[in-house]
Amino acid sequence: MLSKEVIIKNKAGLQSKTAAVFIHKANNFKSSIWIEKDERKANGKSLLGLLSLGIGTDSKVMITADGEDEDLALQVLEEYLTTETEEE
């Protein structure tokens, strides 16, 4: 299991469209993916779970990947969350 704390740089945060893209990326991996914000944890492959965390731009979150491809999963998902974009 690997975890990393990151700061969300997407201008829209992790709202419906950006959360859907995150889930699409997460579903490419066999590993379990979890996102934690303010001591609340959600499945990184669940739209409702991610939206329930209310993750906005500049939010600090912990990403956890657990499984056979956890290294690559964490790398790809961290890159997506920390890249500044204008997606809404």
Coordinates of C-alpha atoms in Angstrom, one line a residue:
M1 CA 0.0 0.0 0.0
L2 CA 1.3 3.4 -1.0
S3 CA 0.0 6.8 0.1
K4 CA 0.8 10.4 -0.9
E5 CA -0.5 13.8 0.2
V6 CA -1.2 16.1 -2.7
I7 CA -2.7 19.6 -3.3
I8 CA -5.4 19.8 -6.0
K9 CA -4.4 22.2 -8.7
N10 CA -7.3 21.8 -11.1
K11 CA -9.2 25.1 -11.3
A12 CA -12.5 23.3 -10.8
G13 CA -11.3 21.0 -8.0
L14 CA -12.6 17.5 -8.1
Q15 CA -16.1 18.2 -9.1
S16 CA -18.4 16.1 -11.5
K17 CA -16.4 16.3 -14.7
T18 CA -13.0 16.2 -13.2
A19 CA -14.0 13.5 -10.8
A20 CA -15.4 11.4 -13.7
V21 CA -12.0 11.7 -15.5
F22 CA -10.2 10.8 -12.3
I23 CA -12.4 7.7 -11.9
H24 CA -11.8 6.7 -15.6
K25 CA -8.1 6.9 -14.9
A26 CA -8.4 5.0 -11.6
N27 CA -10.4 2.2 -13.2
N28 CA -7.5 1.5 -15.5
F29 CA -5.7 0.0 -12.5
K30 CA -6.4 -3.2 -10.6
S31 CA -5.4 -1.5 -7.3
S32 CA -7.9 -0.2 -4.8
I33 CA -7.8 3.6 -4.8
W34 CA -8.8 5.8 -1.8
I35 CA -9.0 9.5 -1.4
E36 CA -9.0 11.1 2.1
K37 CA -9.8 14.7 3.0
D38 CA -10.3 16.1 6.5
E39 CA -10.4 12.6 8.0
R40 CA -13.2 11.5 5.6
K41 CA -12.3 8.7 3.2
A42 CA -13.9 7.7 -0.1
N43 CA -13.4 5.0 -2.8
G44 CA -11.5 6.7 -5.6
K45 CA -13.5 4.7 -8.1
S46 CA -16.9 6.0 -6.9
L47 CA -18.4 9.3 -8.2
L48 CA -20.7 9.8 -5.3
G49 CA -17.9 9.0 -2.9
L50 CA -15.5 11.6 -4.4
L51 CA -18.2 14.3 -4.7
S52 CA -19.2 13.7 -1.1
L53 CA -15.7 14.9 0.0
G54 CA -16.2 18.4 -1.5
I55 CA -12.7 18.7 -2.9
G56 CA -12.0 22.1 -4.3
T57 CA -8.9 23.7 -5.8
D58 CA -6.0 23.9 -3.4
S59 CA -7.5 21.2 -1.2
K60 CA -5.0 18.9 0.5
V61 CA -5.9 15.2 0.0
M62 CA -4.3 11.9 0.7
I63 CA -4.3 9.4 -2.2
T64 CA -3.8 5.7 -1.4
A65 CA -3.3 2.9 -3.8
D66 CA -3.2 -0.7 -2.8
G67 CA -2.6 -3.6 -5.2
E68 CA -0.2 -5.0 -7.8
D69 CA 0.0 -1.8 -9.9
E70 CA -0.1 0.7 -7.0
D71 CA 3.2 2.4 -8.0
L72 CA 1.9 3.4 -11.4
A73 CA -1.6 4.1 -10.2
L74 CA -0.4 6.6 -7.6
Q75 CA 2.0 8.2 -10.1
V76 CA -0.7 8.7 -12.8
L77 CA -3.4 9.9 -10.4
E78 CA -1.1 12.3 -8.5
E79 CA -0.1 13.8 -11.9
Y80 CA -3.7 14.3 -12.8
L81 CA -4.6 16.0 -9.5
T82 CA -1.6 18.3 -9.3
T83 CA -1.6 19.5 -12.9
E84 CA -3.1 23.0 -13.3
T85 CA -5.9 22.9 -15.8
E86 CA -8.9 25.0 -16.6
E87 CA -11.4 22.1 -16.8
E88 CA -14.9 22.8 -15.4

